[in-house]
PDB file of C-alpha atoms in Angstrom:
ATOM      1  CA  GLU A 586    -175.015  74.676 -22.716  1.00  0.00           C
ATOM      2  CA  GLU A 587    -178.158  73.295 -21.317  1.00  0.00           C
ATOM      3  CA  SER A 588    -177.397  70.650 -18.624  1.00  0.00           C
ATOM      4  CA  GLN A 589    -178.636  67.213 -19.564  1.00  0.00           C
ATOM      5  CA  GLU A 590    -180.753  65.420 -17.184  1.00  0.00           C
ATOM      6  CA  GLU A 591    -179.056  62.390 -15.534  1.00  0.00           C
ATOM      7  CA  GLN A 592    -180.569  59.081 -16.151  1.00  0.00           C
ATOM      8  CA  PRO A 593    -180.557  56.713 -13.173  1.00  0.00           C
ATOM      9  CA  VAL A 594    -178.141  54.004 -13.544  1.00  0.00           C
ATOM     10  CA  GLU A 595    -179.812  50.580 -13.232  1.00  0.00           C
ATOM     11  CA  THR A 596    -177.886  47.960 -11.168  1.00  0.00           C
ATOM     12  CA  PRO A 597    -178.076  44.448 -12.587  1.00  0.00           C
ATOM     13  CA  LYS A 598    -180.312  42.120 -10.306  1.00  0.00           C
ATOM     14  CA  GLN A 599    -178.281  39.531  -8.382  1.00  0.00           C
ATOM     15  CA  GLU A 600    -179.841  36.082  -7.673  1.00  0.00           C
ATOM     16  CA  PHE A 601    -179.683  34.951  -4.065  1.00  0.00           C
ATOM     17  CA  VAL A 602    -178.101  31.464  -4.024  1.00  0.00           C
ATOM     18  CA  LEU A 603    -177.686  29.672  -0.859  1.00  0.00           C
ATOM     19  CA  ASP A 604    -174.548  27.638  -0.282  1.00  0.00           C
ATOM     20  CA  GLU A 605    -174.898  24.059   0.597  1.00  0.00           C
ATOM     21  CA  GLN A 606    -174.027  24.459   4.272  1.00  0.00           C
ATOM     22  CA  ALA A 607    -176.702  27.236   4.601  1.00  0.00           C
ATOM     23  CA  ARG A 608    -179.277  24.855   2.894  1.00  0.00           C
ATOM     24  CA  LYS A 609    -178.457  22.040   5.241  1.00  0.00           C
ATOM     25  CA  GLU A 610    -178.903  24.315   8.257  1.00  0.00           C
ATOM     26  CA  ILE A 611    -182.326  25.446   6.948  1.00  0.00           C
ATOM     27  CA  THR A 612    -183.440  21.852   6.423  1.00  0.00           C
ATOM     28  CA  LYS A 613    -182.192  20.749   9.765  1.00  0.00           C
ATOM     29  CA  GLU A 614    -184.186  23.616  11.553  1.00  0.00           C
ATOM     30  CA  ALA A 615    -187.308  22.885   9.583  1.00  0.00           C
ATOM     31  CA  ALA A 616    -187.192  19.161  10.587  1.00  0.00           C
ATOM     32  CA  GLU A 617    -186.776  20.169  14.063  1.00  0.00           C
ATOM     33  CA  ASP A 618    -189.761  22.602  13.920  1.00  0.00           C
ATOM     34  CA  ASN A 619    -191.822  19.755  12.244  1.00  0.00           C
ATOM     35  CA  ALA A 620    -190.733  17.288  15.076  1.00  0.00           C
ATOM     36  CA  MET A 621    -191.749  19.700  17.789  1.00  0.00           C
ATOM     37  CA  LEU A 622    -195.178  20.476  16.208  1.00  0.00           C
ATOM     38  CA  ALA A 623    -195.799  16.761  15.980  1.00  0.00           C
ATOM     39  CA  ALA A 624    -194.890  16.161  19.526  1.00  0.00           C
ATOM     40  CA  LEU A 625    -197.231  19.068  20.513  1.00  0.00           C
ATOM     41  CA  GLN A 626    -200.072  17.539  18.416  1.00  0.00           C
ATOM     42  CA  ALA A 627    -199.607  14.202  19.964  1.00  0.00           C
ATOM     43  CA  LYS A 628    -199.789  15.843  23.516  1.00  0.00           C
ATOM     44  CA  VAL A 629    -203.216  17.512  22.551  1.00  0.00           C
ATOM     45  CA  GLU A 630    -204.483  14.163  21.314  1.00  0.00           C
ATOM     46  CA  GLU A 631    -203.069  12.205  24.042  1.00  0.00           C
ATOM     47  CA  LYS A 632    -205.763  10.038  25.703  1.00  0.00           C
ATOM     48  CA  SER A 633    -206.113   9.559  29.468  1.00  0.00           C
ATOM     49  CA  SER A 634    -203.748   6.763  30.782  1.00  0.00           C
ATOM     50  CA  TYR A 635    -206.864   5.189  32.229  1.00  0.00           C
ATOM     51  CA  ASN A 636    -208.259   4.340  28.807  1.00  0.00           C
ATOM     52  CA  GLU A 637    -205.052   2.826  27.359  1.00  0.00           C
ATOM     53  CA  THR A 638    -205.704  -0.903  27.911  1.00  0.00           C
ATOM     54  CA  LYS A 639    -209.156  -2.953  28.006  1.00  0.00           C
ATOM     55  CA  THR A 640    -208.101  -4.646  31.245  1.00  0.00           C
ATOM     56  CA  THR A 641    -207.309  -1.481  33.286  1.00  0.00           C
ATOM     57  CA  PRO A 642    -209.977  -1.184  36.126  1.00  0.00           C
ATOM     58  CA  LEU A 643    -212.122   1.877  36.302  1.00  0.00           C
ATOM     59  CA  PRO A 644    -211.313   4.371  39.041  1.00  0.00           C
ATOM     60  CA  LEU A 645    -213.521   4.838  41.738  1.00  0.00           C
ATOM     61  CA  LEU A 646    -216.534   6.873  40.539  1.00  0.00           C
ATOM     62  CA  GLU A 647    -218.792   8.829  42.474  1.00  0.00           C
ATOM     63  CA  VAL A 648    -222.179   9.817  40.499  1.00  0.00           C
ATOM     64  CA  ILE A 649    -222.801  13.578  40.260  1.00  0.00           C
ATOM     65  CA  GLY A 650    -225.845  13.435  37.866  1.00  0.00           C
ATOM     66  CA  GLN A 651    -227.053  13.015  34.420  1.00  0.00           C
ATOM     67  CA  TYR A 652    -226.812  15.041  31.280  1.00  0.00           C
ATOM     68  CA  LYS A 653    -229.391  15.185  28.561  1.00  0.00           C
ATOM     69  CA  ASP A 654    -230.724  11.530  29.686  1.00  0.00           C
ATOM     70  CA  SER A 655    -227.871  10.163  27.915  1.00  0.00           C
ATOM     71  CA  TYR A 656    -224.667  10.577  29.904  1.00  0.00           C
ATOM     72  CA  ILE A 657    -223.715   9.769  33.453  1.00  0.00           C
ATOM     73  CA  LEU A 658    -221.522  12.373  35.227  1.00  0.00           C
ATOM     74  CA  ALA A 659    -219.272  11.205  37.835  1.00  0.00           C
ATOM     75  CA  GLY A 660    -216.366  12.553  39.921  1.00  0.00           C
ATOM     76  CA  CYS A 661    -213.132  10.522  40.323  1.00  0.00           C
ATOM     77  CA  MET A 662    -209.610  11.242  41.688  1.00  0.00           C
ATOM     78  CA  GLN A 663    -208.395  12.098  38.222  1.00  0.00           C
ATOM     79  CA  GLY A 664    -211.204  14.610  37.447  1.00  0.00           C
ATOM     80  CA  LEU A 665    -214.691  14.382  35.831  1.00  0.00           C
ATOM     81  CA  ALA A 666    -215.805  11.178  34.140  1.00  0.00           C
ATOM     82  CA  VAL A 667    -218.445  11.316  31.426  1.00  0.00           C
ATOM     83  CA  ILE A 668    -220.070   7.752  30.944  1.00  0.00           C
ATOM     84  CA  ASP A 669    -221.996   7.056  27.774  1.00  0.00           C
ATOM     85  CA  GLN A 670    -224.995   5.117  29.664  1.00  0.00           C
ATOM     86  CA  LYS A 671    -226.224   3.554  26.516  1.00  0.00           C
ATOM     87  CA  ALA A 672    -222.785   2.085  25.680  1.00  0.00           C
ATOM     88  CA  ALA A 673    -222.242   1.096  29.339  1.00  0.00           C
ATOM     89  CA  GLN A 674    -225.525  -0.988  29.535  1.00  0.00           C
ATOM     90  CA  ALA A 675    -224.710  -2.549  26.081  1.00  0.00           C
ATOM     91  CA  ARG A 676    -221.267  -3.768  27.491  1.00  0.00           C
ATOM     92  CA  VAL A 677    -222.756  -5.092  30.765  1.00  0.00           C
ATOM     93  CA  GLU A 678    -225.629  -6.997  28.833  1.00  0.00           C
ATOM     94  CA  TYR A 679    -223.004  -8.215  26.250  1.00  0.00           C
ATOM     95  CA  GLU A 680    -220.614  -9.895  28.861  1.00  0.00           C
ATOM     96  CA  LYS A 681    -223.837 -11.143  30.816  1.00  0.00           C
ATOM     97  CA  LEU A 682    -225.259 -12.633  27.665  1.00  0.00           C
ATOM     98  CA  GLN A 683    -221.957 -14.470  26.706  1.00  0.00           C
ATOM     99  CA  THR A 684    -222.067 -16.562  29.855  1.00  0.00           C
ATOM    100  CA  THR A 685    -225.910 -17.288  29.803  1.00  0.00           C
ATOM    101  CA  LEU A 686    -226.636 -17.885  26.196  1.00  0.00           C
ATOM    102  CA  ASN A 687    -226.307 -21.534  25.937  1.00  0.00           C
ATOM    103  CA  ASP A 688    -227.420 -22.311  29.662  1.00  0.00           C
ATOM    104  CA  HIS A 689    -230.716 -23.906  30.371  1.00  0.00           C
ATOM    105  CA  PRO A 690    -232.852 -20.924  30.824  1.00  0.00           C
ATOM    106  CA  VAL A 691    -236.254 -20.368  32.356  1.00  0.00           C
ATOM    107  CA  MET A 692    -238.640 -20.239  29.490  1.00  0.00           C
ATOM    108  CA  MET A 693    -241.366 -17.700  29.337  1.00  0.00           C
ATOM    109  CA  ASP A 694    -244.435 -18.283  27.396  1.00  0.00           C
ATOM    110  CA  LEU A 695    -245.563 -14.930  25.544  1.00  0.00           C
ATOM    111  CA  LEU A 696    -249.116 -13.805  26.012  1.00  0.00           C
ATOM    112  CA  VAL A 697    -248.953 -12.382  22.536  1.00  0.00           C
ATOM    113  CA  PRO A 698    -246.483 -14.432  20.303  1.00  0.00           C
ATOM    114  CA  VAL A 699    -243.987 -12.542  18.315  1.00  0.00           C
ATOM    115  CA  THR A 700    -244.653 -12.580  14.590  1.00  0.00           C
ATOM    116  CA  ILE A 701    -241.959 -11.883  11.931  1.00  0.00           C
ATOM    117  CA  HIS A 702    -242.425 -11.427   8.176  1.00  0.00           C
ATOM    118  CA  ALA A 703    -240.256 -14.044   6.489  1.00  0.00           C
ATOM    119  CA  SER A 704    -238.969 -14.427   3.029  1.00  0.00           C
ATOM    120  CA  ASP A 705    -239.758 -17.481   0.864  1.00  0.00           C
ATOM    121  CA  ASP A 706    -236.037 -18.658   1.575  1.00  0.00           C
ATOM    122  CA  GLU A 707    -236.862 -18.548   5.254  1.00  0.00           C
ATOM    123  CA  MET A 708    -240.082 -20.254   5.012  1.00  0.00           C
ATOM    124  CA  GLN A 709    -238.519 -23.020   3.089  1.00  0.00           C
ATOM    125  CA  ARG A 710    -235.666 -23.486   5.536  1.00  0.00           C
ATOM    126  CA  ILE A 711    -237.717 -23.578   8.629  1.00  0.00           C
ATOM    127  CA  GLU A 712    -236.354 -26.953   9.757  1.00  0.00           C
ATOM    128  CA  GLU A 713    -232.933 -25.893   9.136  1.00  0.00           C
ATOM    129  CA  ILE A 714    -233.455 -22.573  11.230  1.00  0.00           C
ATOM    130  CA  ASN A 715    -234.882 -24.322  14.084  1.00  0.00           C
ATOM    131  CA  GLN A 716    -232.139 -26.866  14.183  1.00  0.00           C
ATOM    132  CA  ALA A 717    -229.695 -23.983  14.316  1.00  0.00           C
ATOM    133  CA  MET A 718    -231.605 -22.293  17.141  1.00  0.00           C
ATOM    134  CA  GLN A 719    -231.839 -25.308  19.422  1.00  0.00           C
ATOM    135  CA  GLU A 720    -228.885 -23.908  21.297  1.00  0.00           C
ATOM    136  CA  LEU A 721    -230.737 -20.669  22.013  1.00  0.00           C
ATOM    137  CA  HIS A 722    -234.004 -22.674  23.059  1.00  0.00           C
ATOM    138  CA  LEU A 723    -235.851 -20.839  20.218  1.00  0.00           C
ATOM    139  CA  SER A 724    -238.492 -22.140  18.000  1.00  0.00           C
ATOM    140  CA  PHE A 725    -240.044 -20.663  14.799  1.00  0.00           C
ATOM    141  CA  GLU A 726    -243.316 -21.792  13.660  1.00  0.00           C
ATOM    142  CA  PRO A 727    -244.936 -21.164  10.118  1.00  0.00           C
ATOM    143  CA  PHE A 728    -247.966 -18.712  10.523  1.00  0.00           C
ATOM    144  CA  GLY A 729    -249.522 -18.415   7.134  1.00  0.00           C
ATOM    145  CA  LYS A 730    -247.463 -18.026   3.868  1.00  0.00           C
ATOM    146  CA  ASP A 731    -244.876 -15.436   4.812  1.00  0.00           C
ATOM    147  CA  THR A 732    -244.847 -15.156   8.549  1.00  0.00           C
ATOM    148  CA  LEU A 733    -242.969 -16.930  11.301  1.00  0.00           C
ATOM    149  CA  MET A 734    -244.185 -17.020  14.933  1.00  0.00           C
ATOM    150  CA  VAL A 735    -242.565 -17.502  18.274  1.00  0.00           C
ATOM    151  CA  ARG A 736    -244.596 -18.582  21.262  1.00  0.00           C
ATOM    152  CA  SER A 737    -241.862 -18.591  24.076  1.00  0.00           C
ATOM    153  CA  VAL A 738    -238.526 -17.175  24.639  1.00  0.00           C
ATOM    154  CA  PRO A 739    -235.727 -17.716  27.220  1.00  0.00           C
ATOM    155  CA  SER A 740    -235.769 -15.541  30.223  1.00  0.00           C
ATOM    156  CA  TRP A 741    -232.634 -13.581  29.112  1.00  0.00           C
ATOM    157  CA  MET A 742    -234.863 -12.035  26.254  1.00  0.00           C
ATOM    158  CA  LYS A 743    -237.472 -10.603  28.543  1.00  0.00           C
ATOM    159  CA  ASP A 744    -235.968  -6.985  28.427  1.00  0.00           C
ATOM    160  CA  LEU A 745    -235.062  -7.263  24.599  1.00  0.00           C
ATOM    161  CA  ALA A 746    -236.728  -5.672  21.720  1.00  0.00           C
ATOM    162  CA  GLN A 747    -237.868  -9.186  20.857  1.00  0.00           C
ATOM    163  CA  GLU A 748    -239.077  -8.838  17.369  1.00  0.00           C
ATOM    164  CA  GLN A 749    -236.166  -6.928  16.298  1.00  0.00           C
ATOM    165  CA  PHE A 750    -233.806  -9.236  17.987  1.00  0.00           C
ATOM    166  CA  LEU A 751    -235.461 -12.290  16.369  1.00  0.00           C
ATOM    167  CA  ASN A 752    -235.262 -10.498  12.773  1.00  0.00           C
ATOM    168  CA  ASP A 753    -231.439  -9.801  13.404  1.00  0.00           C
ATOM    169  CA  LEU A 754    -230.763 -13.288  14.392  1.00  0.00           C
ATOM    170  CA  LEU A 755    -232.509 -14.755  11.253  1.00  0.00           C
ATOM    171  CA  ASP A 756    -230.444 -12.337   9.080  1.00  0.00           C
ATOM    172  CA  ALA A 757    -227.353 -13.315  10.761  1.00  0.00           C
ATOM    173  CA  PHE A 758    -228.061 -17.000  10.401  1.00  0.00           C
ATOM    174  CA  LEU A 759    -228.759 -16.727   6.775  1.00  0.00           C
ATOM    175  CA  GLN A 760    -225.445 -15.081   6.312  1.00  0.00           C
ATOM    176  CA  GLU A 761    -223.568 -17.729   8.249  1.00  0.00           C
ATOM    177  CA  LYS A 762    -225.600 -20.709   6.802  1.00  0.00           C
ATOM    178  CA  ASP A 763    -224.251 -22.729   9.689  1.00  0.00           C
ATOM    179  CA  LEU A 764    -226.326 -25.293  11.460  1.00  0.00           C
ATOM    180  CA  HIS A 765    -224.055 -24.816  14.707  1.00  0.00           C
ATOM    181  CA  PHE A 766    -224.741 -21.043  14.310  1.00  0.00           C
ATOM    182  CA  ALA A 767    -225.845 -20.453  17.962  1.00  0.00           C
ATOM    183  CA  LYS A 768    -222.862 -22.179  19.315  1.00  0.00           C
ATOM    184  CA  THR A 769    -220.158 -20.837  17.112  1.00  0.00           C
ATOM    185  CA  GLN A 770    -221.516 -17.294  16.894  1.00  0.00           C
ATOM    186  CA  LYS A 771    -222.024 -16.726  20.421  1.00  0.00           C
ATOM    187  CA  LYS A 772    -220.180 -13.410  20.582  1.00  0.00           C
ATOM    188  CA  GLN A 773    -222.276 -12.128  17.514  1.00  0.00           C
ATOM    189  CA  ILE A 774    -225.527 -13.164  19.081  1.00  0.00           C
ATOM    190  CA  ALA A 775    -224.627 -11.436  22.419  1.00  0.00           C
ATOM    191  CA  LEU A 776    -223.889  -8.485  20.348  1.00  0.00           C
ATOM    192  CA  LEU A 777    -227.280  -8.555  18.678  1.00  0.00           C
ATOM    193  CA  ALA A 778    -229.031  -8.908  22.002  1.00  0.00           C
ATOM    194  CA  SER A 779    -227.157  -6.174  23.569  1.00  0.00           C
ATOM    195  CA  LYS A 780    -228.171  -3.708  20.915  1.00  0.00           C
ATOM    196  CA  ASN A 781    -231.553  -4.598  21.413  1.00  0.00           C
ATOM    197  CA  SER A 782    -231.639  -4.417  25.262  1.00  0.00           C
ATOM    198  CA  VAL A 783    -230.765  -0.745  25.606  1.00  0.00           C
ATOM    199  CA  HIS A 784    -233.056   2.346  25.305  1.00  0.00           C
ATOM    200  CA  VAL A 785    -231.792   5.591  24.185  1.00  0.00           C
ATOM    201  CA  HIS A 786    -232.475   8.852  26.078  1.00  0.00           C
ATOM    202  CA  GLN A 787    -233.551   7.157  29.325  1.00  0.00           C
ATOM    203  CA  LYS A 788    -233.989   9.136  32.422  1.00  0.00           C
ATOM    204  CA  LEU A 789    -232.227   7.340  35.360  1.00  0.00           C
ATOM    205  CA  THR A 790    -232.477   7.797  39.110  1.00  0.00           C
ATOM    206  CA  MET A 791    -229.142   8.306  41.228  1.00  0.00           C
ATOM    207  CA  GLU A 792    -229.509   4.631  42.395  1.00  0.00           C
ATOM    208  CA  GLU A 793    -229.845   3.394  38.787  1.00  0.00           C
ATOM    209  CA  MET A 794    -226.957   5.237  37.689  1.00  0.00           C
ATOM    210  CA  LYS A 795    -224.900   3.816  40.662  1.00  0.00           C
ATOM    211  CA  ASN A 796    -226.080   0.357  39.781  1.00  0.00           C
ATOM    212  CA  ILE A 797    -224.930   0.777  36.079  1.00  0.00           C
ATOM    213  CA  LEU A 798    -221.421   1.807  37.172  1.00  0.00           C
ATOM    214  CA  ILE A 799    -221.191  -0.991  39.684  1.00  0.00           C
ATOM    215  CA  GLN A 800    -221.910  -3.622  37.005  1.00  0.00           C
ATOM    216  CA  LEU A 801    -219.608  -1.761  34.476  1.00  0.00           C
ATOM    217  CA  ALA A 802    -216.850  -1.958  36.919  1.00  0.00           C
ATOM    218  CA  GLU A 803    -217.133  -5.776  37.016  1.00  0.00           C
ATOM    219  CA  CYS A 804    -216.944  -6.184  33.387  1.00  0.00           C
ATOM    220  CA  GLN A 805    -213.746  -7.637  31.822  1.00  0.00           C
ATOM    221  CA  ASN A 806    -213.560  -4.543  29.487  1.00  0.00           C
ATOM    222  CA  PRO A 807    -215.253  -1.646  31.133  1.00  0.00           C
ATOM    223  CA  TRP A 808    -213.754   0.960  28.539  1.00  0.00           C
ATOM    224  CA  ASN A 809    -215.382  -0.037  25.257  1.00  0.00           C
ATOM    225  CA  ASP A 810    -218.829  -1.070  24.111  1.00  0.00           C
ATOM    226  CA  PRO A 811    -219.198  -4.346  22.052  1.00  0.00           C
ATOM    227  CA  SER A 812    -218.622  -2.442  18.877  1.00  0.00           C
ATOM    228  CA  GLY A 813    -215.383  -1.047  20.264  1.00  0.00           C
ATOM    229  CA  ARG A 814    -216.530   2.511  20.805  1.00  0.00           C
ATOM    230  CA  PRO A 815    -215.433   4.215  24.036  1.00  0.00           C
ATOM    231  CA  ILE A 816    -217.809   4.107  27.007  1.00  0.00           C
ATOM    232  CA  VAL A 817    -215.980   6.411  29.522  1.00  0.00           C
ATOM    233  CA  MET A 818    -213.982   9.758  28.989  1.00  0.00           C
ATOM    234  CA  ILE A 819    -212.074  11.330  31.660  1.00  0.00           C
ATOM    235  CA  VAL A 820    -211.569  15.152  31.660  1.00  0.00           C
ATOM    236  CA  GLU A 821    -208.520  15.496  33.926  1.00  0.00           C
ATOM    237  CA  GLU A 822    -208.611  18.216  36.625  1.00  0.00           C
ATOM    238  CA  SER A 823    -205.759  19.823  35.028  1.00  0.00           C
ATOM    239  CA  GLN A 824    -207.576  20.193  31.837  1.00  0.00           C
ATOM    240  CA  LEU A 825    -210.707  21.690  33.616  1.00  0.00           C
ATOM    241  CA  LEU A 826    -208.489  24.127  35.382  1.00  0.00           C
ATOM    242  CA  LYS A 827    -206.808  25.226  32.108  1.00  0.00           C
ATOM    243  CA  GLY A 828    -209.927  25.531  30.411  1.00  0.00           C
ATOM    244  CA  LEU A 829    -211.360  27.824  33.125  1.00  0.00           C
ATOM    245  CA  GLY A 830    -208.155  29.959  33.123  1.00  0.00           C
ATOM    246  CA  ARG A 831    -207.051  28.827  36.497  1.00  0.00           C
TER     247      ARG A 831
END
């Protein structure tokens, strides 16, 4: 008899089923792994302790130089400090202006009056606007059908982008519609003024950079600009060494 070829015997597939205890163990290990990853992520994103509170004073900073006409580089005990010079100047001006806005400033007569294009609404409300601006010692005069003119400004405005600041001031007043606007919105006005007092990409001498840091250190909140953005970032020495493979 011819031998018949043996057919392979198929074994039935068995489903792998975890018992309850094994399932609990795996779930527990996964939770522990996630917790560990979250802790590592938090460590990576952890900010320098010197930026935790607004009232923490700046460390002693020694100017090294300037980067791209925008950032002051300074050494400190903790490592390397990078200071946004525009944000630093805005903070200094903001705090300074909050204390001087409603004082009796020296007035400056402008050789060339500032002219501002005005809407029909602004032209019709000129008396109301001037009443609200008395606290700032500003006076707007009609000049033609759609223009307002300012002939003199307080001394704290001498370094501002005056036309832009006055435009921003009118816009803010029209939104508030408050005759005591200059008094009640002191912070908002100081914020507008600080934004118009700083020039972007400005080359600074070593003396100018030192002066900015001295003034910044005297601020109530040297860590954030008036809008809340960070001013100073400290790269700690341990991070520098790690990045350089030391």
